[in-house]
Amino acid sequence: MKVYFILGILFCSIGSYAQDIGRQILERELDRNHYDEVLRGVDSLYRIEGKSSDLLFYEGKANEGMLRYKAAYRCYSEWLERDSSDRDARLALARVAALAGRTMKAVDIYEQLAGEDSLDFFVNYQLARLYQQIGKTVRAIGIYDRLYQTDTTNVTLLKRIEDCYNRIGWSMNAVDHYLRAVCLDPEDGETVVKAVNLMMANTVLFQAYKKLTGKQQQEVMAAIRDTNRVADLCENNSGLKAVCLKKFPAAFQQPLKNLFVHLWENALRSPKFNDHFFDRVGRFY
């Protein structure tokens, strides 16, 4: 409190210089996550100079840091009212609106921002995430997929897409994306489990999977992962495809062929061979 009492005296004495010092103090306290001190400082400066966009930002940021999302929403709203074209204010308000339970307000702002810049990854990702949250799953898929086309190694996007497909019952597309994600991150056990559960739930295409022993199921999933990983290294290679199919247990041949054909036709494949290609192919002999 002494700091802000001194700040008040300085402001009366040297005007704009004191304003700069005050904002430096706010920045320092904000960087330290001393949100209560920031709020006290903002309140002191309000009494000295009145409200301004930057002080509303500090107040909103401090409230947001203290999980007071409704208070932060109020600050950011007032900030935006002062300058409706301020992109930072719109982003801040959209972010906090989602946290404060004002989901449709957040969607509305993100839709406007996405319409202004379809390449803004953050804005479009947040919009797709909210679409997914409120049940506009097909719209979410469209945005996720567009973002994925700009970054085909993004596992997070693949997981989002697969969850959306799973939600609307497009199990083949979901499994496709689950396996692509596993190929990029073989250590992701959660995604493997999701793929297996979805396969076991599909009584039409994957009924044979249920008849396999636990060990055989593990072998199948390992083979699928390796197969898809190799497929990513080459363009349509029917010879390699035939070799891969020989790896699977006989009881799973037909349903797996259906799955593999789908994966082969739809999974993204690289035209380049890398140094590890022949080593990976060798596993299947």
XYZ file of C-alpha atoms in Angstrom:
285
model
C 0.000 0.000 0.000
C 2.901 2.356 0.703
C 4.036 1.956 -2.901
C 0.753 3.311 -4.233
C 0.608 6.128 -1.667
C 4.005 7.268 -2.888
C 2.779 6.790 -6.467
C -0.089 9.180 -5.787
C 2.306 11.852 -4.532
C 4.555 11.344 -7.551
C 1.636 11.677 -9.927
C 0.610 14.993 -8.435
C 4.197 16.205 -8.704
C 5.399 15.014 -12.083
C 2.292 13.978 -14.019
C 2.902 11.728 -17.013
C 6.186 10.427 -15.614
C 4.301 9.051 -12.629
C 1.846 7.383 -15.015
C 4.695 5.529 -16.695
C 6.110 4.467 -13.325
C 2.671 3.274 -12.260
C 2.264 1.081 -15.301
C 5.740 -0.330 -14.873
C 4.774 -1.337 -11.342
C 1.576 -2.956 -12.624
C 3.524 -4.873 -15.281
C 6.013 -6.077 -12.702
C 3.336 -7.257 -10.289
C 1.385 -8.895 -13.104
C 4.496 -10.779 -14.253
C 4.917 -12.030 -10.684
C 1.274 -13.145 -10.538
C 0.681 -10.749 -7.633
C -2.839 -10.135 -8.819
C -4.151 -8.620 -5.599
C -1.411 -5.973 -5.742
C -2.309 -5.245 -9.359
C -5.953 -4.676 -8.408
C -4.953 -2.335 -5.600
C -2.676 -0.443 -7.928
C -5.349 -0.127 -10.602
C -7.847 1.127 -8.031
C -5.370 3.785 -6.893
C -4.731 4.910 -10.460
C -8.468 4.985 -11.207
C -8.910 7.475 -8.367
C -6.042 9.564 -9.674
C -6.590 9.603 -13.432
C -9.892 7.822 -14.107
C -10.475 4.728 -16.204
C -8.547 4.017 -19.383
C -8.177 1.078 -21.766
C -4.814 -0.019 -20.417
C -5.965 0.095 -16.786
C -9.059 -1.910 -17.681
C -6.735 -4.455 -19.290
C -4.678 -4.731 -16.096
C -7.790 -5.062 -13.952
C -9.234 -7.701 -16.272
C -5.980 -9.643 -16.451
C -5.632 -9.654 -12.669
C -9.210 -10.851 -12.195
C -8.675 -13.509 -14.834
C -5.541 -14.665 -13.022
C -7.535 -14.957 -9.800
C -10.238 -16.973 -11.641
C -12.762 -14.175 -11.259
C -13.988 -14.611 -14.799
C -17.195 -12.597 -14.490
C -15.261 -9.620 -13.152
C -12.701 -10.005 -15.937
C -15.553 -10.178 -18.466
C -16.904 -6.880 -17.158
C -13.475 -5.213 -17.483
C -12.815 -6.499 -20.976
C -16.334 -5.534 -22.075
C -15.775 -1.979 -20.910
C -12.373 -1.970 -22.596
C -13.959 -3.081 -25.866
C -16.707 -0.451 -25.569
C -13.986 2.193 -25.589
C -12.485 0.816 -28.790
C -14.620 -1.699 -30.670
C -11.860 -2.307 -33.219
C -9.209 -3.328 -30.677
C -8.310 -6.915 -31.598
C -6.636 -7.613 -28.268
C -9.772 -6.550 -26.423
C -11.921 -8.820 -28.586
C -9.596 -11.773 -28.043
C -9.514 -11.188 -24.299
C -13.294 -10.886 -24.102
C -13.831 -14.064 -26.156
C -11.394 -16.016 -24.010
C -12.979 -14.947 -20.742
C -16.525 -15.261 -22.066
C -15.938 -18.975 -22.605
C -14.542 -19.303 -19.085
C -17.393 -17.298 -17.568
C -20.050 -19.538 -19.099
C -20.991 -17.091 -21.863
C -20.204 -19.622 -24.559
C -22.346 -18.166 -27.326
C -20.813 -14.733 -26.793
C -17.383 -16.308 -27.200
C -18.536 -18.119 -30.331
C -19.897 -14.891 -31.776
C -16.608 -13.034 -31.260
C -14.450 -15.882 -32.556
C -16.692 -16.180 -35.632
C -16.138 -12.506 -36.386
C -12.377 -12.812 -35.879
C -12.167 -16.000 -37.962
C -14.106 -14.286 -40.737
C -11.472 -11.561 -40.777
C -8.544 -13.993 -40.859
C -9.142 -17.633 -41.820
C -5.435 -18.422 -41.308
C -5.283 -17.323 -37.669
C -4.589 -20.681 -36.038
C -5.465 -19.681 -32.478
C -8.772 -18.027 -33.331
C -9.950 -20.799 -35.636
C -8.878 -23.536 -33.232
C -10.782 -21.896 -30.372
C -13.850 -21.516 -32.571
C -13.725 -25.183 -33.592
C -13.256 -26.227 -29.970
C -16.350 -24.272 -28.949
C -18.336 -25.668 -31.882
C -17.376 -29.128 -30.676
C -18.449 -28.198 -27.161
C -21.916 -26.940 -28.128
C -22.664 -29.805 -30.516
C -21.920 -28.166 -33.862
C -19.608 -31.081 -34.548
C -19.635 -31.034 -38.344
C -18.622 -27.376 -38.360
C -15.836 -28.185 -35.914
C -14.545 -30.956 -38.169
C -14.399 -28.579 -41.120
C -12.243 -26.079 -39.234
C -10.011 -28.708 -37.591
C -9.430 -30.358 -40.954
C -8.562 -27.056 -42.613
C -6.029 -26.334 -39.871
C -4.678 -29.874 -40.148
C -3.970 -29.370 -43.849
C -1.514 -26.642 -42.848
C 0.189 -28.862 -40.265
C -0.137 -32.592 -40.960
C 2.067 -33.515 -37.999
C -0.254 -31.916 -35.449
C -1.391 -34.750 -33.172
C -3.725 -32.504 -31.179
C -5.730 -31.653 -34.287
C -5.951 -35.321 -35.280
C -7.305 -36.188 -31.848
C -9.880 -33.413 -32.060
C -11.003 -34.617 -35.484
C -11.214 -38.240 -34.380
C -13.249 -37.321 -31.294
C -15.678 -35.376 -33.495
C -16.094 -38.249 -35.924
C -16.612 -40.609 -33.016
C -19.275 -38.314 -31.588
C -21.351 -38.276 -34.775
C -20.957 -42.038 -35.264
C -18.565 -42.075 -38.217
C -16.503 -44.863 -36.730
C -14.345 -45.587 -39.786
C -13.241 -41.965 -40.036
C -12.627 -41.900 -36.301
C -10.450 -45.012 -36.374
C -8.598 -43.605 -39.380
C -7.651 -40.461 -37.444
C -6.952 -42.360 -34.228
C -4.386 -44.483 -36.058
C -2.835 -41.514 -37.789
C -2.366 -39.918 -34.365
C -0.793 -43.111 -33.017
C 1.622 -43.175 -35.940
C 2.784 -39.682 -35.046
C 2.914 -40.452 -31.337
C 3.340 -44.227 -30.769
C 3.637 -43.695 -27.005
C 0.118 -42.298 -26.737
C -1.604 -45.185 -25.000
C -4.860 -43.276 -24.497
C -5.420 -42.931 -28.237
C -4.666 -46.628 -28.781
C -7.266 -47.494 -26.153
C -9.829 -45.241 -27.859
C -9.162 -46.935 -31.194
C -9.497 -50.438 -29.692
C -12.704 -49.536 -27.842
C -14.225 -48.082 -30.982
C -13.248 -51.142 -32.983
C -14.760 -53.460 -30.393
C -17.967 -51.412 -30.323
C -18.438 -51.706 -34.084
C -20.180 -55.074 -34.342
C -20.433 -54.943 -38.133
C -16.893 -54.239 -39.206
C -14.900 -55.391 -36.189
C -16.863 -58.328 -34.826
C -13.951 -60.713 -35.399
C -11.755 -58.593 -33.165
C -13.824 -59.582 -30.133
C -13.041 -63.265 -30.735
C -9.303 -62.764 -30.445
C -7.356 -63.378 -27.259
C -5.844 -60.432 -25.410
C -2.417 -61.208 -26.846
C -3.781 -61.439 -30.382
C -5.545 -58.106 -29.956
C -2.269 -56.532 -28.905
C -0.569 -58.041 -31.956
C -3.295 -56.680 -34.195
C -2.980 -53.150 -32.842
C 0.811 -53.309 -33.120
C 0.497 -54.505 -36.713
C -1.999 -51.770 -37.570
C 0.293 -49.108 -36.146
C 3.302 -50.443 -38.038
C 1.281 -50.814 -41.228
C -0.016 -47.291 -41.141
C 3.437 -45.974 -40.284
C 4.940 -47.704 -43.304
C 2.051 -46.534 -45.469
C 2.923 -42.970 -44.581
C 6.358 -43.488 -46.160
C 5.283 -44.416 -49.654
C 2.705 -43.812 -52.348
C 0.237 -46.544 -53.419
C 2.273 -49.707 -53.088
C 0.097 -52.773 -53.537
C 3.031 -55.124 -52.908
C 3.731 -53.651 -49.513
C 0.015 -53.682 -48.763
C -0.164 -57.436 -49.446
C 2.851 -58.103 -47.234
C 1.294 -56.107 -44.405
C -1.930 -58.078 -44.540
C -0.028 -61.325 -44.015
C 0.969 -60.067 -40.588
C -2.533 -60.289 -39.128
C -4.244 -63.286 -37.452
C -6.449 -65.286 -39.807
C -9.593 -64.700 -37.754
C -9.241 -60.982 -38.302
C -8.342 -61.029 -41.995
C -11.588 -59.942 -43.643
C -12.699 -57.143 -41.313
C -9.135 -55.893 -41.149
C -8.877 -55.858 -44.927
C -11.898 -53.584 -45.011
C -10.291 -51.331 -42.447
C -6.929 -51.352 -44.179
C -8.391 -50.516 -47.574
C -10.136 -47.555 -45.997
C -6.952 -46.405 -44.275
C -4.889 -46.867 -47.385
C -7.255 -44.818 -49.512
C -7.786 -42.013 -47.031
C -4.693 -41.648 -44.855
C -2.214 -38.989 -45.842
C 0.858 -40.556 -47.419
C 4.237 -39.066 -48.142
C 5.782 -39.588 -51.612
C 9.238 -39.600 -50.095
C 11.161 -42.622 -48.893
C 13.404 -42.034 -45.913
C 16.425 -43.860 -44.595
C 14.343 -46.044 -42.302
C 11.948 -47.325 -44.947
C 13.639 -50.648 -45.716
C 14.187 -51.389 -42.030
C 10.484 -50.981 -41.391
C 9.461 -53.066 -44.368
C 11.775 -55.796 -43.147
C 9.679 -56.312 -40.027
C 6.823 -57.751 -42.046
C 8.792 -60.668 -43.546
